[in-house]
Backbone as a ProteinNet text record, in pm:
[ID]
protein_1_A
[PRIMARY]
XXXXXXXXXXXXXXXXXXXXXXXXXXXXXXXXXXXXXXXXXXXXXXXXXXXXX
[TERTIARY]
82.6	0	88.4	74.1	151.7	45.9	173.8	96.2	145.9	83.4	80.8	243.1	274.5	419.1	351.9	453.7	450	384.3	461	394.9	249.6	240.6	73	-52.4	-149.9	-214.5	-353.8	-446.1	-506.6	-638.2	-707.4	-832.1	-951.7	-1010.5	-1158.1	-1256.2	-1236.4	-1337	-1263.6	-1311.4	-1287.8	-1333.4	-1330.7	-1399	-1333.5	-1408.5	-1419.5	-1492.9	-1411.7	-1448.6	-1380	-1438.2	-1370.4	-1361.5	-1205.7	-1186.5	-1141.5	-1221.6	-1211.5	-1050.9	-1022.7	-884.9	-902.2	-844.6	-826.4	-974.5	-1035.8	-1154.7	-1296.2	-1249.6	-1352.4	-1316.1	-1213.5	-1159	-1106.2	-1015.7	-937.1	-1000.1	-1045.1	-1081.4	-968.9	-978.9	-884.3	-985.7	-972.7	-1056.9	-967.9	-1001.8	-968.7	-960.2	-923.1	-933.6	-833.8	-965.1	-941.8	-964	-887.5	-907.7	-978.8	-1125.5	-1184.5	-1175.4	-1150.3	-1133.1	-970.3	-907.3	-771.1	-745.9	-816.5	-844.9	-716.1	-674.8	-583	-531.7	-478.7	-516.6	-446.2	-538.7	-491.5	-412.5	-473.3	-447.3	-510.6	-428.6	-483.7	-484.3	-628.5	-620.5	-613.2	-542.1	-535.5	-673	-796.9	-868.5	-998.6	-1134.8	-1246.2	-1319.4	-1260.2	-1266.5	-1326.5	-1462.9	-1428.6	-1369.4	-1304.9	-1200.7	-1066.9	-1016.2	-920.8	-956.6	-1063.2	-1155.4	-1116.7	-1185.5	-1179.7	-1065.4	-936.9	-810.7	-725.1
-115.9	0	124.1	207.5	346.8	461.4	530.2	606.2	767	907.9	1032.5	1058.9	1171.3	1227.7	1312.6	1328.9	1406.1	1515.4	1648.5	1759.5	1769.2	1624.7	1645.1	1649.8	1731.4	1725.8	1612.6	1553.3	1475.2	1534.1	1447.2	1509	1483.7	1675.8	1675.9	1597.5	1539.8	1459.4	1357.5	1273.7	1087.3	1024.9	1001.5	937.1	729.9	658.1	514.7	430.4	389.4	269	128.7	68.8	-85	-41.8	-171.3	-150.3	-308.2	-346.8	-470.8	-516.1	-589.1	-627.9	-803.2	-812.9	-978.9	-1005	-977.5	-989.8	-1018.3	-935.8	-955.6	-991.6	-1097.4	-1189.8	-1144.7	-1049.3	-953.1	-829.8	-767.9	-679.3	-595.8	-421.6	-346.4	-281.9	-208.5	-75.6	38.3	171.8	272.3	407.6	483.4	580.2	720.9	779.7	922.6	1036	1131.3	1263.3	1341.1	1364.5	1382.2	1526.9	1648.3	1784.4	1802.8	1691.4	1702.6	1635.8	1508.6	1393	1307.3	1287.7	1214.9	1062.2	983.8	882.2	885.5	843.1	874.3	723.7	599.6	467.9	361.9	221.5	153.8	-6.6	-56.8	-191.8	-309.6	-405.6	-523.9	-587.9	-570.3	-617.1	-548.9	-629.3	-499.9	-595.2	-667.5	-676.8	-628.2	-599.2	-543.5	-493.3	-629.8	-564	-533.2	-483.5	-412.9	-293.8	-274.4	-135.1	-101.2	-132.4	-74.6	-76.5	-124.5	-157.8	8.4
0	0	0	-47.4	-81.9	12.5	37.9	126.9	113.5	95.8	84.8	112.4	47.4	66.7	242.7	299.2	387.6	367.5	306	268.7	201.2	132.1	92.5	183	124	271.2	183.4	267	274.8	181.2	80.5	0	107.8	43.2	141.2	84	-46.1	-82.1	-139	-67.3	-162.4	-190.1	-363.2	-433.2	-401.8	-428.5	-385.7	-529	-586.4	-701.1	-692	-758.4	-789.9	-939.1	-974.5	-1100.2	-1101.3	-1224.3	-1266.7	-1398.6	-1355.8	-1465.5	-1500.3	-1626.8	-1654.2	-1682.9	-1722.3	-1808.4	-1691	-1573	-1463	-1340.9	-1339.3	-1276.9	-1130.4	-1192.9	-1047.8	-980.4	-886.4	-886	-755.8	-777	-696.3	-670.1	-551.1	-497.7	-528	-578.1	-631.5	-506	-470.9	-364.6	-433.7	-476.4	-563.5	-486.6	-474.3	-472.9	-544.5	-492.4	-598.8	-710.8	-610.9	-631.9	-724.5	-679.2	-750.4	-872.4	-848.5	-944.8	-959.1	-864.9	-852	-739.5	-772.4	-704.4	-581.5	-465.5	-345.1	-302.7	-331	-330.9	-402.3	-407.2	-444.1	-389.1	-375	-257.5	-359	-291.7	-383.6	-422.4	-353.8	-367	-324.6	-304.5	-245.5	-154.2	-18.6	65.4	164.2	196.9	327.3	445.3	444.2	554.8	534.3	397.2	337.6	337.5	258.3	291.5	421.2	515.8	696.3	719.2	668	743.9	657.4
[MASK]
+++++++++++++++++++++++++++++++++++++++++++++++++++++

């Protein structure tokens, strides 16, 4: 998991998608900045409790 440079400061809005790869098969959870549009992270999977963690 990758995590913010120091000096960056944290988005007031976050956008939350799944993105499907391998023809369905794999899926990642997406975590966007939404006002910046830029990606804040990305989860190996869309887990629940990856989500919460």
């Amino acid at each position: 998991m990758r995590s913010l440079p120091t000096q960056a400061r944290a988005p007031r809005v976050l956008g939350v998608d799944e993105s499907a790869s391998r023809r369905g098969r794999t899926y990642t959870t997406l975590f966007v900045g939404f006002e910046a549009g830029q990606e804040v992270d990305v989860l190996p999977d869309r887990t629940p409790e990856s989500f919460a963690a």
